[in-house]
PDB file of C-alpha atoms and ligand atoms in Angstrom:
ATOM      1  CA  MET A   1     186.418 351.792 -49.152  1.00 61.00           C
ATOM      2  CA  THR A   2     190.032 350.719 -49.850  1.00 52.00           C
ATOM      3  CA  ASP A   3     190.459 349.762 -53.441  1.00 44.00           C
ATOM      4  CA  ASN A   4     192.970 347.249 -54.802  1.00 43.00           C
ATOM      5  CA  ARG A   5     194.223 346.732 -58.351  1.00 45.00           C
ATOM      6  CA  ASP A   6     191.467 344.463 -59.670  1.00 56.00           C
ATOM      7  CA  ARG A   7     188.735 346.704 -58.273  1.00 72.00           C
ATOM      8  CA  ARG A   8     187.964 344.273 -55.466  1.00 83.00           C
ATOM      9  CA  VAL A   9     187.759 346.305 -52.305  1.00 87.00           C
ATOM     10  CA  THR A  10     189.162 344.726 -49.189  1.00 94.00           C
ATOM     11  CA  THR A  11     187.571 346.794 -46.472  1.00 95.00           C
ATOM     12  CA  MET A  12     184.319 348.646 -46.240  1.00 97.00           C
ATOM     13  CA  LYS A  13     182.081 350.193 -43.640  1.00 98.00           C
ATOM     14  CA  VAL A  14     178.601 348.696 -43.445  1.00 98.00           C
ATOM     15  CA  GLY A  15     175.611 349.771 -41.453  1.00 98.00           C
ATOM     16  CA  PHE A  16     171.972 349.107 -40.741  1.00 98.00           C
ATOM     17  CA  VAL A  17     168.960 351.233 -39.958  1.00 98.00           C
ATOM     18  CA  GLN A  18     166.497 349.816 -37.418  1.00 98.00           C
ATOM     19  CA  ASN A  19     163.326 351.903 -37.671  1.00 98.00           C
ATOM     20  CA  ASN A  20     159.739 351.823 -36.398  1.00 98.00           C
ATOM     21  CA  PRO A  21     157.515 352.732 -39.329  1.00 98.00           C
ATOM     22  CA  VAL A  22     153.934 353.939 -39.071  1.00 98.00           C
ATOM     23  CA  PHE A  23     151.732 351.754 -41.277  1.00 98.00           C
ATOM     24  CA  ALA A  24     150.906 353.385 -44.646  1.00 98.00           C
ATOM     25  CA  ASN A  25     152.548 356.729 -43.818  1.00 98.00           C
ATOM     26  CA  VAL A  26     155.272 356.443 -46.447  1.00 98.00           C
ATOM     27  CA  GLN A  27     156.385 360.077 -46.467  1.00 98.00           C
ATOM     28  CA  LYS A  28     156.678 360.239 -42.675  1.00 98.00           C
ATOM     29  CA  ASN A  29     158.681 357.005 -42.672  1.00 98.00           C
ATOM     30  CA  LEU A  30     160.983 358.184 -45.477  1.00 98.00           C
ATOM     31  CA  ASP A  31     161.584 361.468 -43.658  1.00 98.00           C
ATOM     32  CA  ARG A  32     162.366 359.610 -40.434  1.00 98.00           C
ATOM     33  CA  VAL A  33     164.927 357.368 -42.132  1.00 98.00           C
ATOM     34  CA  ALA A  34     166.544 360.380 -43.832  1.00 98.00           C
ATOM     35  CA  LYS A  35     166.816 362.003 -40.382  1.00 98.00           C
ATOM     36  CA  LEU A  36     168.246 358.853 -38.780  1.00 98.00           C
ATOM     37  CA  LEU A  37     170.889 358.688 -41.528  1.00 98.00           C
ATOM     38  CA  ASP A  38     171.746 362.385 -41.560  1.00 96.00           C
ATOM     39  CA  GLY A  39     175.480 362.750 -40.944  1.00 95.00           C
ATOM     40  CA  ARG A  40     176.084 358.998 -40.753  1.00 97.00           C
ATOM     41  CA  ARG A  41     178.860 357.513 -42.904  1.00 97.00           C
ATOM     42  CA  ALA A  42     179.136 354.034 -44.404  1.00 98.00           C
ATOM     43  CA  ASP A  43     179.758 352.433 -47.796  1.00 98.00           C
ATOM     44  CA  LEU A  44     176.594 350.341 -47.508  1.00 98.00           C
ATOM     45  CA  PHE A  45     173.441 350.870 -45.461  1.00 98.00           C
ATOM     46  CA  VAL A  46     170.830 348.111 -45.183  1.00 99.00           C
ATOM     47  CA  LEU A  47     167.253 349.062 -44.227  1.00 99.00           C
ATOM     48  CA  PRO A  48     164.399 346.736 -43.155  1.00 99.00           C
ATOM     49  CA  GLU A  49     161.879 344.890 -45.307  1.00 99.00           C
ATOM     50  CA  LEU A  50     158.895 347.161 -46.217  1.00 99.00           C
ATOM     51  CA  PHE A  51     160.672 349.874 -44.237  1.00 99.00           C
ATOM     52  CA  ALA A  52     158.510 352.783 -45.451  1.00 98.00           C
ATOM     53  CA  THR A  53     155.064 351.174 -45.573  1.00 98.00           C
ATOM     54  CA  GLY A  54     154.869 348.916 -42.559  1.00 98.00           C
ATOM     55  CA  TYR A  55     154.218 345.196 -42.723  1.00 98.00           C
ATOM     56  CA  GLN A  56     150.725 343.999 -41.895  1.00 98.00           C
ATOM     57  CA  PHE A  57     148.753 344.286 -45.116  1.00 98.00           C
ATOM     58  CA  LYS A  58     145.214 342.922 -44.841  1.00 97.00           C
ATOM     59  CA  ASN A  59     144.826 342.034 -48.482  1.00 98.00           C
ATOM     60  CA  ARG A  60     146.269 342.376 -51.943  1.00 98.00           C
ATOM     61  CA  GLN A  61     144.396 345.611 -52.636  1.00 98.00           C
ATOM     62  CA  GLU A  62     146.154 347.309 -49.716  1.00 98.00           C
ATOM     63  CA  VAL A  63     149.496 346.265 -51.180  1.00 98.00           C
ATOM     64  CA  HIS A  64     148.478 347.593 -54.593  1.00 98.00           C
ATOM     65  CA  ASP A  65     147.563 350.912 -52.987  1.00 98.00           C
ATOM     66  CA  LEU A  66     151.098 351.389 -51.586  1.00 98.00           C
ATOM     67  CA  ALA A  67     153.193 349.445 -54.108  1.00 98.00           C
ATOM     68  CA  GLU A  68     155.572 351.421 -56.312  1.00 98.00           C
ATOM     69  CA  GLN A  69     157.376 350.762 -59.531  1.00 98.00           C
ATOM     70  CA  VAL A  70     161.078 350.051 -59.164  1.00 98.00           C
ATOM     71  CA  PRO A  71     163.086 352.066 -60.035  1.00 98.00           C
ATOM     72  CA  ASP A  72     160.486 354.707 -60.978  1.00 97.00           C
ATOM     73  CA  GLY A  73     158.735 355.174 -57.625  1.00 98.00           C
ATOM     74  CA  THR A  74     158.969 357.691 -54.794  1.00 98.00           C
ATOM     75  CA  THR A  75     160.747 355.351 -52.380  1.00 98.00           C
ATOM     76  CA  THR A  76     163.524 354.440 -54.817  1.00 98.00           C
ATOM     77  CA  ALA A  77     163.971 358.163 -55.586  1.00 98.00           C
ATOM     78  CA  ALA A  78     164.191 359.001 -51.866  1.00 98.00           C
ATOM     79  CA  LEU A  79     166.710 356.201 -51.278  1.00 98.00           C
ATOM     80  CA  THR A  80     168.803 357.333 -54.235  1.00 98.00           C
ATOM     81  CA  ALA A  81     168.826 360.871 -52.813  1.00 98.00           C
ATOM     82  CA  ILE A  82     170.107 359.437 -49.512  1.00 98.00           C
ATOM     83  CA  ALA A  83     172.694 357.335 -51.389  1.00 98.00           C
ATOM     84  CA  LYS A  84     173.972 360.377 -53.282  1.00 97.00           C
ATOM     85  CA  LYS A  85     174.047 362.572 -50.188  1.00 97.00           C
ATOM     86  CA  SER A  86     175.903 360.029 -48.076  1.00 96.00           C
ATOM     87  CA  ASN A  87     177.980 358.588 -50.961  1.00 97.00           C
ATOM     88  CA  ALA A  88     176.798 355.116 -49.962  1.00 98.00           C
ATOM     89  CA  PHE A  89     174.950 352.163 -51.431  1.00 98.00           C
ATOM     90  CA  VAL A  90     171.555 351.436 -49.899  1.00 98.00           C
ATOM     91  CA  VAL A  91     169.574 348.179 -49.838  1.00 99.00           C
ATOM     92  CA  ALA A  92     165.984 348.517 -48.619  1.00 99.00           C
ATOM     93  CA  GLY A  93     162.662 346.683 -48.779  1.00 99.00           C
ATOM     94  CA  LEU A  94     159.473 347.964 -50.416  1.00 99.00           C
ATOM     95  CA  PRO A  95     156.284 346.684 -52.052  1.00 99.00           C
ATOM     96  CA  GLU A  96     156.879 346.674 -55.791  1.00 99.00           C
ATOM     97  CA  ALA A  97     154.195 347.052 -58.462  1.00 98.00           C
ATOM     98  CA  ASP A  98     154.771 345.536 -61.875  1.00 98.00           C
ATOM     99  CA  ALA A  99     151.631 345.635 -64.041  1.00 96.00           C
ATOM    100  CA  SER A 100     149.067 343.540 -62.120  1.00 97.00           C
ATOM    101  CA  HIS A 101     151.751 341.923 -59.947  1.00 98.00           C
ATOM    102  CA  VAL A 102     152.955 342.998 -56.512  1.00 98.00           C
ATOM    103  CA  TYR A 103     156.206 341.764 -55.002  1.00 99.00           C
ATOM    104  CA  ASN A 104     157.843 342.045 -51.611  1.00 99.00           C
ATOM    105  CA  SER A 105     161.042 343.488 -53.049  1.00 99.00           C
ATOM    106  CA  ALA A 106     164.323 345.096 -52.138  1.00 99.00           C
ATOM    107  CA  VAL A 107     165.962 347.832 -54.162  1.00 98.00           C
ATOM    108  CA  ILE A 108     169.696 348.373 -54.402  1.00 98.00           C
ATOM    109  CA  THR A 109     170.693 351.922 -55.180  1.00 98.00           C
ATOM    110  CA  GLY A 110     173.903 353.909 -54.968  1.00 98.00           C
ATOM    111  CA  PRO A 111     175.631 357.250 -55.467  1.00 97.00           C
ATOM    112  CA  ASN A 112     175.228 356.864 -59.255  1.00 97.00           C
ATOM    113  CA  GLY A 113     171.611 355.765 -59.046  1.00 98.00           C
ATOM    114  CA  TYR A 114     169.645 352.551 -59.322  1.00 98.00           C
ATOM    115  CA  VAL A 115     171.627 349.295 -59.281  1.00 98.00           C
ATOM    116  CA  GLY A 116     169.025 346.523 -59.190  1.00 98.00           C
ATOM    117  CA  LYS A 117     166.276 344.748 -57.303  1.00 98.00           C
ATOM    118  CA  TYR A 118     165.409 341.457 -55.628  1.00 99.00           C
ATOM    119  CA  ARG A 119     161.932 339.965 -55.183  1.00 99.00           C
ATOM    120  CA  LYS A 120     161.402 337.857 -52.048  1.00 99.00           C
ATOM    121  CA  LEU A 121     161.311 334.184 -52.982  1.00 99.00           C
ATOM    122  CA  HIS A 122     159.944 332.681 -49.768  1.00 98.00           C
ATOM    123  CA  LEU A 123     156.821 334.518 -48.639  1.00 98.00           C
ATOM    124  CA  PHE A 124     155.874 334.167 -44.968  1.00 98.00           C
ATOM    125  CA  SER A 125     152.360 333.353 -43.749  1.00 97.00           C
ATOM    126  CA  THR A 126     149.720 335.847 -45.012  1.00 97.00           C
ATOM    127  CA  GLU A 127     152.288 337.474 -47.304  1.00 98.00           C
ATOM    128  CA  LYS A 128     151.259 334.584 -49.556  1.00 98.00           C
ATOM    129  CA  VAL A 129     147.777 336.106 -49.804  1.00 98.00           C
ATOM    130  CA  CYS A 130     148.976 339.647 -50.455  1.00 98.00           C
ATOM    131  CA  PHE A 131     152.076 339.321 -52.667  1.00 98.00           C
ATOM    132  CA  ASP A 132     153.261 337.359 -55.666  1.00 98.00           C
ATOM    133  CA  ALA A 133     156.277 335.154 -55.000  1.00 98.00           C
ATOM    134  CA  GLY A 134     159.551 336.435 -56.401  1.00 98.00           C
ATOM    135  CA  ASN A 135     160.361 335.468 -59.969  1.00 98.00           C
ATOM    136  CA  LEU A 136     163.865 336.846 -60.462  1.00 98.00           C
ATOM    137  CA  PRO A 137     167.016 334.701 -60.166  1.00 98.00           C
ATOM    138  CA  LEU A 138     169.159 335.180 -57.096  1.00 98.00           C
ATOM    139  CA  LYS A 139     171.896 337.594 -58.062  1.00 98.00           C
ATOM    140  CA  VAL A 140     175.031 339.177 -56.681  1.00 98.00           C
ATOM    141  CA  PHE A 141     175.500 342.903 -57.219  1.00 98.00           C
ATOM    142  CA  ASP A 142     178.897 344.562 -57.567  1.00 96.00           C
ATOM    143  CA  ILE A 143     178.811 347.655 -55.398  1.00 96.00           C
ATOM    144  CA  GLY A 144     182.069 349.483 -55.926  1.00 88.00           C
ATOM    145  CA  GLY A 145     184.185 346.317 -55.816  1.00 92.00           C
ATOM    146  CA  ALA A 146     182.280 344.367 -53.132  1.00 97.00           C
ATOM    147  CA  LYS A 147     179.899 341.545 -54.076  1.00 98.00           C
ATOM    148  CA  VAL A 148     176.570 341.823 -52.314  1.00 98.00           C
ATOM    149  CA  GLY A 149     173.734 339.309 -52.441  1.00 98.00           C
ATOM    150  CA  VAL A 150     170.258 340.212 -51.231  1.00 99.00           C
ATOM    151  CA  MET A 151     167.651 338.092 -49.473  1.00 99.00           C
ATOM    152  CA  ILE A 152     164.593 339.197 -47.500  1.00 99.00           C
ATOM    153  CA  CYS A 153     163.601 338.108 -43.991  1.00 98.00           C
ATOM    154  CA  PHE A 154     161.996 334.606 -44.116  1.00 98.00           C
ATOM    155  CA  ASP A 155     164.436 333.622 -46.896  1.00 98.00           C
ATOM    156  CA  TRP A 156     166.746 332.826 -43.948  1.00 98.00           C
ATOM    157  CA  TYR A 157     164.598 329.764 -43.210  1.00 98.00           C
ATOM    158  CA  PHE A 158     165.668 328.227 -46.541  1.00 98.00           C
ATOM    159  CA  PRO A 159     169.444 327.757 -46.352  1.00 98.00           C
ATOM    160  CA  GLU A 160     169.555 327.269 -50.108  1.00 98.00           C
ATOM    161  CA  THR A 161     169.047 331.028 -50.486  1.00 98.00           C
ATOM    162  CA  ALA A 162     172.207 332.067 -48.654  1.00 98.00           C
ATOM    163  CA  ARG A 163     174.102 329.107 -50.143  1.00 98.00           C
ATOM    164  CA  THR A 164     173.187 330.140 -53.682  1.00 98.00           C
ATOM    165  CA  LEU A 165     174.279 333.721 -53.032  1.00 98.00           C
ATOM    166  CA  ALA A 166     177.586 332.458 -51.618  1.00 98.00           C
ATOM    167  CA  LEU A 167     178.123 330.163 -54.608  1.00 98.00           C
ATOM    168  CA  LEU A 168     177.453 333.153 -56.862  1.00 98.00           C
ATOM    169  CA  GLY A 169     180.343 334.913 -55.131  1.00 98.00           C
ATOM    170  CA  ALA A 170     178.711 337.078 -52.485  1.00 98.00           C
ATOM    171  CA  ASP A 171     181.095 338.543 -49.927  1.00 98.00           C
ATOM    172  CA  LEU A 172     178.164 339.853 -47.941  1.00 98.00           C
ATOM    173  CA  ILE A 173     174.435 339.198 -47.704  1.00 99.00           C
ATOM    174  CA  ALA A 174     172.209 342.229 -47.232  1.00 99.00           C
ATOM    175  CA  HIS A 175     169.124 341.003 -45.379  1.00 99.00           C
ATOM    176  CA  PRO A 176     166.231 343.466 -45.015  1.00 99.00           C
ATOM    177  CA  SER A 177     163.841 341.951 -42.481  1.00 98.00           C
ATOM    178  CA  ASN A 178     160.671 342.335 -40.416  1.00 98.00           C
ATOM    179  CA  LEU A 179     161.367 339.548 -37.948  1.00 98.00           C
ATOM    180  CA  VAL A 180     158.562 338.111 -35.881  1.00 96.00           C
ATOM    181  CA  LEU A 181     159.987 334.651 -35.126  1.00 92.00           C
ATOM    182  CA  PRO A 182     162.684 334.533 -32.441  1.00 95.00           C
ATOM    183  CA  HIS A 183     165.278 332.344 -34.156  1.00 97.00           C
ATOM    184  CA  CYS A 184     166.634 334.403 -37.033  1.00 98.00           C
ATOM    185  CA  PRO A 185     169.371 336.433 -35.310  1.00 98.00           C
ATOM    186  CA  GLN A 186     170.979 333.201 -34.059  1.00 98.00           C
ATOM    187  CA  ALA A 187     170.283 331.289 -37.290  1.00 98.00           C
ATOM    188  CA  MET A 188     172.091 333.934 -39.320  1.00 98.00           C
ATOM    189  CA  ILE A 189     175.245 333.035 -37.397  1.00 98.00           C
ATOM    190  CA  THR A 190     174.999 329.571 -38.948  1.00 98.00           C
ATOM    191  CA  ARG A 191     174.208 330.980 -42.411  1.00 98.00           C
ATOM    192  CA  CYS A 192     177.444 333.008 -42.132  1.00 98.00           C
ATOM    193  CA  VAL A 193     179.578 330.126 -40.846  1.00 98.00           C
ATOM    194  CA  GLU A 194     178.332 327.584 -43.381  1.00 98.00           C
ATOM    195  CA  ASN A 195     178.911 330.017 -46.269  1.00 98.00           C
ATOM    196  CA  ARG A 196     181.789 332.085 -44.898  1.00 98.00           C
ATOM    197  CA  VAL A 197     180.067 335.349 -45.725  1.00 98.00           C
ATOM    198  CA  PHE A 198     179.202 338.513 -43.851  1.00 98.00           C
ATOM    199  CA  ALA A 199     175.522 339.250 -43.253  1.00 99.00           C
ATOM    200  CA  VAL A 200     173.867 342.543 -42.411  1.00 99.00           C
ATOM    201  CA  THR A 201     170.350 341.899 -41.120  1.00 99.00           C
ATOM    202  CA  ALA A 202     168.304 345.108 -40.817  1.00 99.00           C
ATOM    203  CA  ASP A 203     165.166 344.551 -38.773  1.00 98.00           C
ATOM    204  CA  ARG A 204     162.488 346.908 -37.477  1.00 98.00           C
ATOM    205  CA  VAL A 205     161.097 347.460 -34.001  1.00 98.00           C
ATOM    206  CA  GLY A 206     157.615 348.207 -32.710  1.00 98.00           C
ATOM    207  CA  SER A 207     154.369 346.386 -33.299  1.00 98.00           C
ATOM    208  CA  GLU A 208     151.320 346.360 -35.554  1.00 98.00           C
ATOM    209  CA  ASP A 209     147.841 345.117 -34.754  1.00 97.00           C
ATOM    210  CA  ARG A 210     145.802 345.420 -37.930  1.00 96.00           C
ATOM    211  CA  MET A 211     144.812 341.697 -37.929  1.00 94.00           C
ATOM    212  CA  GLY A 212     146.059 340.457 -34.568  1.00 94.00           C
ATOM    213  CA  PRO A 213     149.172 341.622 -32.731  1.00 96.00           C
ATOM    214  CA  LEU A 214     152.616 341.308 -34.290  1.00 97.00           C
ATOM    215  CA  ARG A 215     155.752 342.370 -32.438  1.00 98.00           C
ATOM    216  CA  PHE A 216     158.943 342.908 -34.385  1.00 98.00           C
ATOM    217  CA  ILE A 217     162.040 341.750 -32.537  1.00 98.00           C
ATOM    218  CA  GLY A 218     164.715 344.263 -33.592  1.00 98.00           C
ATOM    219  CA  GLN A 219     168.214 342.875 -32.991  1.00 98.00           C
ATOM    220  CA  SER A 220     169.520 344.048 -36.345  1.00 98.00           C
ATOM    221  CA  GLN A 221     173.058 342.811 -36.601  1.00 98.00           C
ATOM    222  CA  VAL A 222     176.281 342.377 -38.531  1.00 99.00           C
ATOM    223  CA  VAL A 223     177.775 338.868 -38.427  1.00 99.00           C
ATOM    224  CA  ASP A 224     181.190 337.928 -39.812  1.00 98.00           C
ATOM    225  CA  PRO A 225     182.203 334.767 -41.738  1.00 98.00           C
ATOM    226  CA  GLY A 226     183.448 333.204 -38.495  1.00 98.00           C
ATOM    227  CA  GLY A 227     179.996 333.501 -36.937  1.00 98.00           C
ATOM    228  CA  ASN A 228     180.926 336.379 -34.656  1.00 98.00           C
ATOM    229  CA  ILE A 229     178.244 338.959 -33.953  1.00 98.00           C
ATOM    230  CA  MET A 230     180.166 342.144 -34.716  1.00 98.00           C
ATOM    231  CA  THR A 231     177.331 344.319 -33.512  1.00 98.00           C
ATOM    232  CA  ARG A 232     173.684 343.769 -32.577  1.00 98.00           C
ATOM    233  CA  ALA A 233     170.965 346.348 -31.923  1.00 98.00           C
ATOM    234  CA  SER A 234     168.376 346.387 -29.143  1.00 98.00           C
ATOM    235  CA  GLU A 235     164.963 344.705 -29.325  1.00 98.00           C
ATOM    236  CA  THR A 236     163.020 347.938 -28.952  1.00 98.00           C
ATOM    237  CA  GLU A 237     164.847 351.099 -30.073  1.00 98.00           C
ATOM    238  CA  GLU A 238     165.311 352.814 -33.402  1.00 98.00           C
ATOM    239  CA  GLU A 239     169.037 352.714 -34.161  1.00 98.00           C
ATOM    240  CA  VAL A 240     171.683 353.191 -36.814  1.00 98.00           C
ATOM    241  CA  GLN A 241     174.922 351.280 -36.375  1.00 98.00           C
ATOM    242  CA  THR A 242     177.988 351.100 -38.602  1.00 98.00           C
ATOM    243  CA  ILE A 243     181.096 348.937 -38.499  1.00 98.00           C
ATOM    244  CA  ALA A 244     184.183 348.317 -40.664  1.00 98.00           C
ATOM    245  CA  ILE A 245     184.538 344.844 -42.151  1.00 98.00           C
ATOM    246  CA  ASP A 246     187.435 343.026 -43.840  1.00 98.00           C
ATOM    247  CA  LEU A 247     185.958 341.441 -46.954  1.00 98.00           C
ATOM    248  CA  GLU A 248     188.972 339.172 -47.465  1.00 97.00           C
ATOM    249  CA  LYS A 249     187.624 337.055 -44.593  1.00 97.00           C
ATOM    250  CA  ALA A 250     184.729 336.066 -46.851  1.00 98.00           C
ATOM    251  CA  ARG A 251     186.858 335.251 -49.870  1.00 97.00           C
ATOM    252  CA  ASP A 252     188.912 332.352 -48.544  1.00 94.00           C
ATOM    253  CA  LYS A 253     186.636 329.314 -48.402  1.00 97.00           C
ATOM    254  CA  SER A 254     189.316 326.954 -47.031  1.00 96.00           C
ATOM    255  CA  LEU A 255     188.483 325.724 -43.549  1.00 96.00           C
ATOM    256  CA  ASN A 256     191.842 324.014 -43.016  1.00 97.00           C
ATOM    257  CA  PRO A 257     194.448 322.431 -45.345  1.00 98.00           C
ATOM    258  CA  HIS A 258     192.030 319.550 -46.055  1.00 98.00           C
ATOM    259  CA  ASN A 259     188.581 321.127 -46.216  1.00 98.00           C
ATOM    260  CA  HIS A 260     187.135 323.616 -48.656  1.00 98.00           C
ATOM    261  CA  LEU A 261     183.601 324.835 -48.202  1.00 97.00           C
ATOM    262  CA  PHE A 262     182.617 324.597 -51.855  1.00 98.00           C
ATOM    263  CA  LYS A 263     184.984 321.943 -53.241  1.00 98.00           C
ATOM    264  CA  ASP A 264     183.964 319.451 -50.536  1.00 98.00           C
ATOM    265  CA  ARG A 265     180.282 319.631 -51.403  1.00 98.00           C
ATOM    266  CA  ARG A 266     178.857 316.205 -52.314  1.00 98.00           C
ATOM    267  CA  GLU A 267     176.397 317.329 -54.941  1.00 97.00           C
ATOM    268  CA  ASP A 268     176.073 313.722 -56.118  1.00 98.00           C
ATOM    269  CA  PHE A 269     174.286 312.953 -52.824  1.00 98.00           C
ATOM    270  CA  TYR A 270     172.094 316.039 -52.460  1.00 97.00           C
ATOM    271  CA  CYS A 271     168.587 316.613 -53.788  1.00 95.00           C
TER     272      CYS A 271
HETATM  273  C1  LIG B 301     159.023 337.750 -42.537  1.00 60.51           C
HETATM  274  O1  LIG B 301     159.475 337.116 -43.493  1.00 60.51           O
HETATM  275  N1  LIG B 301     158.788 339.049 -42.604  1.00 60.51           N
HETATM  276  C2  LIG B 301     158.757 337.073 -41.266  1.00 60.51           C
END
């Protein structure tokens, strides 16, 4: 990353991992991700939602069986080892246990260890049966001079999520996902344009059929604040992609001499 005087970096290399986890085989999935990332370089890697457990939990007990404390669990430790080895920050999804609660969470970790976590606010479909809804405020994390907000998959459907992260100062939204609906990759273009932020969506591929078939649509991507797809992965293959981004593009919220994305908001007319 290039550093400037006030510790705001201007450029960074970001990447995503698009994997195909085997349900409930956490160690195999962690090993696979470590292999996919071996020798790869970026300042930030984003991994999918529930990347090491798989997605289709049948009930709350199954989540409890695989949920881990954050930051004290195996998955956070494995991600921190990757972060240290590759001198990168990592954002990745996992089921989190907190006393009797289980959350669909994302952990943020880096070369110096654990940074923070996010708990998915908008649970999709049967996730509502298996997980507790997130109860932490949306937050922006400073990762070495870049401001990163985190949201998980279906949060994209609620534009307030990305808007809040942008208003909190996010340069980039890290978006671990397990996409099953077709619209998200295109919708994230709008989320980026309307907030002038970068977004790294990390999706998975493959399918699960533990309670009826689910196919995950891949197409992990990096989108810039102008709505350009900088890179997009396939619908079917495991992949790691990295790309350099200019964070300054996310910091100027003027659209033209007359319009400013935040100052022009008519909060007096919104609910
Ligand atoms: C989803 O939120 N995993 C569809």
